[in-house]
mmCIF file of C-alpha atoms in Angstrom:
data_model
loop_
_atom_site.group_PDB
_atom_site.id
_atom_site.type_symbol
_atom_site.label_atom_id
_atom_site.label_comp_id
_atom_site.label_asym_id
_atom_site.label_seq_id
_atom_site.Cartn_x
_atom_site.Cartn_y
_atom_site.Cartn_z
ATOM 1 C CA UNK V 1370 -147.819 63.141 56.194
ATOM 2 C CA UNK V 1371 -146.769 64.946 59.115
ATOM 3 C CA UNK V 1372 -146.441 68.223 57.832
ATOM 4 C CA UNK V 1373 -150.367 67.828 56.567
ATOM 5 C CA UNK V 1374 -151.137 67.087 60.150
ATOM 6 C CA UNK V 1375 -148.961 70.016 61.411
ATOM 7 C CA UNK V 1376 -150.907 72.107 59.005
ATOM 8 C CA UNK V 1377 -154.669 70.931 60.154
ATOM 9 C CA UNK V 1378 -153.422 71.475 63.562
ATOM 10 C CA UNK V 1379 -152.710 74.503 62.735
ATOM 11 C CA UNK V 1380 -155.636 75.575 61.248
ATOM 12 C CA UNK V 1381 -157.735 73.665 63.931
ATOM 13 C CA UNK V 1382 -156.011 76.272 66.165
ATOM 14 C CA UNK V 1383 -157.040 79.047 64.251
ATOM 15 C CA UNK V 1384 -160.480 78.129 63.672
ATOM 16 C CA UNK V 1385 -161.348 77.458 67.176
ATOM 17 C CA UNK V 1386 -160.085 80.675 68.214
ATOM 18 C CA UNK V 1387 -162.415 82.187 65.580
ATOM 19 C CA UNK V 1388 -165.480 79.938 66.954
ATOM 20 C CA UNK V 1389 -164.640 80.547 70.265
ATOM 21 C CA UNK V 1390 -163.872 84.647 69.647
ATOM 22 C CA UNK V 1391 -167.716 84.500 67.895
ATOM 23 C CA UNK V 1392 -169.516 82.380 70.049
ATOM 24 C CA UNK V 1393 -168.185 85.592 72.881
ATOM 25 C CA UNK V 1394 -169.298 87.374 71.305
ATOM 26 C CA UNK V 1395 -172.824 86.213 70.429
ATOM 27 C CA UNK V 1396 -173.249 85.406 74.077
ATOM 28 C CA UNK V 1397 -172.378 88.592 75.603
ATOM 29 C CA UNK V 1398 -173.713 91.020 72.668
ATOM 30 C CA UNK V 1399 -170.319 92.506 72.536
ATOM 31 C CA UNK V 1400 -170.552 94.832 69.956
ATOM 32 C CA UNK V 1401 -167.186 93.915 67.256
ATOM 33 C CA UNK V 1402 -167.428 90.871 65.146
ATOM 34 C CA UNK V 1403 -166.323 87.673 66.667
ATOM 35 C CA UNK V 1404 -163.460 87.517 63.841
ATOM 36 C CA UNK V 1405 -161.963 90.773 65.375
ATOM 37 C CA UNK V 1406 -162.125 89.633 68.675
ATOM 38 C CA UNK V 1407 -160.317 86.760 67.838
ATOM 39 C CA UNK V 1408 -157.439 88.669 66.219
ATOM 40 C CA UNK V 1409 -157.465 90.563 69.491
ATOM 41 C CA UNK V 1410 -157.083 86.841 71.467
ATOM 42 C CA UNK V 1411 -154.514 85.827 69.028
ATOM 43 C CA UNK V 1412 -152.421 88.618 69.469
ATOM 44 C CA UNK V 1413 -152.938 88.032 73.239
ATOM 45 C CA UNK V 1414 -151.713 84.861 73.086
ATOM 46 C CA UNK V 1415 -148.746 85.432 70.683
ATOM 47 C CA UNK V 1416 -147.785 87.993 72.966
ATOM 48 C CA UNK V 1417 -147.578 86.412 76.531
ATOM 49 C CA UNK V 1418 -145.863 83.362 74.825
ATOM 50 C CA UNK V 1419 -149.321 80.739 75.191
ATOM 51 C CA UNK V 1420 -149.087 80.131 71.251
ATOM 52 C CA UNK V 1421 -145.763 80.418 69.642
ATOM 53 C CA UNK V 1422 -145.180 81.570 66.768
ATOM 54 C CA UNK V 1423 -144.620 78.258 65.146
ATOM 55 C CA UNK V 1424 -147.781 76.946 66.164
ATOM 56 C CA UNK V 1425 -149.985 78.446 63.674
ATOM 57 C CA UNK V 1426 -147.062 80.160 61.197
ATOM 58 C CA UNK V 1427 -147.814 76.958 58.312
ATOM 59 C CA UNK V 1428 -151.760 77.625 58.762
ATOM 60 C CA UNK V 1429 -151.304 81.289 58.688
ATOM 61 C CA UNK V 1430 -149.156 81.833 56.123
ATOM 62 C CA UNK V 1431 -151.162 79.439 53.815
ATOM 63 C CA UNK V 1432 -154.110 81.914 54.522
ATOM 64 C CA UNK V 1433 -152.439 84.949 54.050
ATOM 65 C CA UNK V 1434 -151.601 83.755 50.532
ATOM 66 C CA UNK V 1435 -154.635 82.882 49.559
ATOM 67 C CA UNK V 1436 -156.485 85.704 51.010
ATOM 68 C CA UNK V 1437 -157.464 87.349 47.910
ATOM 69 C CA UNK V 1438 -159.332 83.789 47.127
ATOM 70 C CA UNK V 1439 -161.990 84.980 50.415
ATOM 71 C CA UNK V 1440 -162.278 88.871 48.498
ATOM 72 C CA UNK V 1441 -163.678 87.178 45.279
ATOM 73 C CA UNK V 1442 -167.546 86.194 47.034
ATOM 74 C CA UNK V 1443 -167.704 89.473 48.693
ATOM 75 C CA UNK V 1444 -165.984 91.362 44.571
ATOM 76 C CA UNK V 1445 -169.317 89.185 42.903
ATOM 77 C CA UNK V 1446 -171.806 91.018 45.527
ATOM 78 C CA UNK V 1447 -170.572 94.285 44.806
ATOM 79 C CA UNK V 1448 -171.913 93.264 41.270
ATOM 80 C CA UNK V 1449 -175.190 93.453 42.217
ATOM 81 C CA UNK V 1450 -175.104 97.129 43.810
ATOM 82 C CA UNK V 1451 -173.564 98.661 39.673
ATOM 83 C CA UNK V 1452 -177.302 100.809 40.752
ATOM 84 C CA UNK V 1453 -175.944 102.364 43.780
ATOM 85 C CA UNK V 1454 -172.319 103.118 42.531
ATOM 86 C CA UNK V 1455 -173.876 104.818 39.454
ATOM 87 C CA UNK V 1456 -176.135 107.040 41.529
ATOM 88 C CA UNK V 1457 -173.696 107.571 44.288
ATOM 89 C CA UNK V 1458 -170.102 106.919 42.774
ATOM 90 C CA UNK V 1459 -168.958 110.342 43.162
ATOM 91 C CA UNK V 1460 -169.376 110.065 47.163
ATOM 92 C CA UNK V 1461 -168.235 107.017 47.370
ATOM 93 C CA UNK V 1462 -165.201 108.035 45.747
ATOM 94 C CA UNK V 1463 -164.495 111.096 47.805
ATOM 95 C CA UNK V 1464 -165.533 109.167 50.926
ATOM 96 C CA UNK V 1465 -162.835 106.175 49.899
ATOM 97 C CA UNK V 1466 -160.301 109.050 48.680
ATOM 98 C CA UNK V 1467 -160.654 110.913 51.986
ATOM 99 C CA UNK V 1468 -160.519 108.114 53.669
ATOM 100 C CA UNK V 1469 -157.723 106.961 52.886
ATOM 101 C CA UNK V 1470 -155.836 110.002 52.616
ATOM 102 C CA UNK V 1471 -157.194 111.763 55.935
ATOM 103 C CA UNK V 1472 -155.211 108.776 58.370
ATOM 104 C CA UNK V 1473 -152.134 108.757 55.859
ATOM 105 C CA UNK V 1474 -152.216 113.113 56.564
ATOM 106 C CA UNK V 1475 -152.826 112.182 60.687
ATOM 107 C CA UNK V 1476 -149.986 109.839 61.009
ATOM 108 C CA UNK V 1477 -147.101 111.785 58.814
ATOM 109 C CA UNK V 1478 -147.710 114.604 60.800
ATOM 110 C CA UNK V 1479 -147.728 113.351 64.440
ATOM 111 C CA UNK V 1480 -144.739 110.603 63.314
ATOM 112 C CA UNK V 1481 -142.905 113.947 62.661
ATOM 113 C CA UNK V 1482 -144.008 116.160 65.413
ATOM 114 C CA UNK V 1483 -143.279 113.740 67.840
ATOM 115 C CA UNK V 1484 -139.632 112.969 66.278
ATOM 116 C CA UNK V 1485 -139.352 116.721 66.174
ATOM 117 C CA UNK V 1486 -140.370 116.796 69.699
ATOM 118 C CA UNK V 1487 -137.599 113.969 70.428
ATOM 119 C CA UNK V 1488 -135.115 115.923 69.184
ATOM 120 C CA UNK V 1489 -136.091 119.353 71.182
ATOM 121 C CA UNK V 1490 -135.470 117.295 74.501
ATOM 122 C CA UNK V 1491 -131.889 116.126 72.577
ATOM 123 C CA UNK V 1492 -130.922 119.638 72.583
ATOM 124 C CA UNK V 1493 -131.223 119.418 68.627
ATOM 125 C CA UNK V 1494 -132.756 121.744 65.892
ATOM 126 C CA UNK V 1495 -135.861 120.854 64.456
ATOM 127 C CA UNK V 1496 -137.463 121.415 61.035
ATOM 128 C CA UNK V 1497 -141.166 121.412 61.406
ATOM 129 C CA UNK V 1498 -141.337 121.400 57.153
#
């Protein structure tokens, strides 16, 4: 019993930071969705030590294993748009391929210039390739 109050706790915690991070941003017109600014609290939090770790981990961990349960409302809509990927599927494609390809490019290379760049100042050799 007190583990299922430790857990809606938890995820009272969670939700009100969501609420609150929305209701920002509704009121001030920020322009991010209130569910991003409340990652950004979270982390905030987390970080100077306000909420440990162990104050949500129970909630959050339950969420992050059922997240592919919150994908399956948003997999049905896509349903509806079959129009749209069979006029446009090609671009899409591209655009998701490039995507995710073009950041993967941008961090591999400046991960290894700036180790390479680490090592100049070492005094050491570096292969560029």
């Amino acid at each position: 019993m007190k583990e299922a109050w430790k857990f809606l706790w938890q995820m009272a915690i969670l939700a009100g930071l969501f609420w609150g991070s929305d209701w920002v941003v509704r009121a001030t017109g920020l322009p991010m969705p209130g569910n991003v600014l409340g990652i950004v609290v979270l982390f905030l939090l987390l970080l100077t030590g306000i909420v440990k770790e162990d104050h949500i981990s129970t909630a959050a961990n339950f969420l992050l294993k059922h997240m592919v349960f919150f994908f399956v409302p948003v997999a049905v809509g896509l349903m509806q748009w079959g129009g749209v990927f069979y006029d446009y599927g090609w671009i899409l494609l591209v655009a998701i391929v490039v995507g995710a390809v073009l950041p993967l490019l941008t961090v591999g290379l400046l991960g290894r210039a700036l180790r390479c760049r680490a090592r100049r100042r070492e005094g050491e050799s570096c292969n560029p390739m």
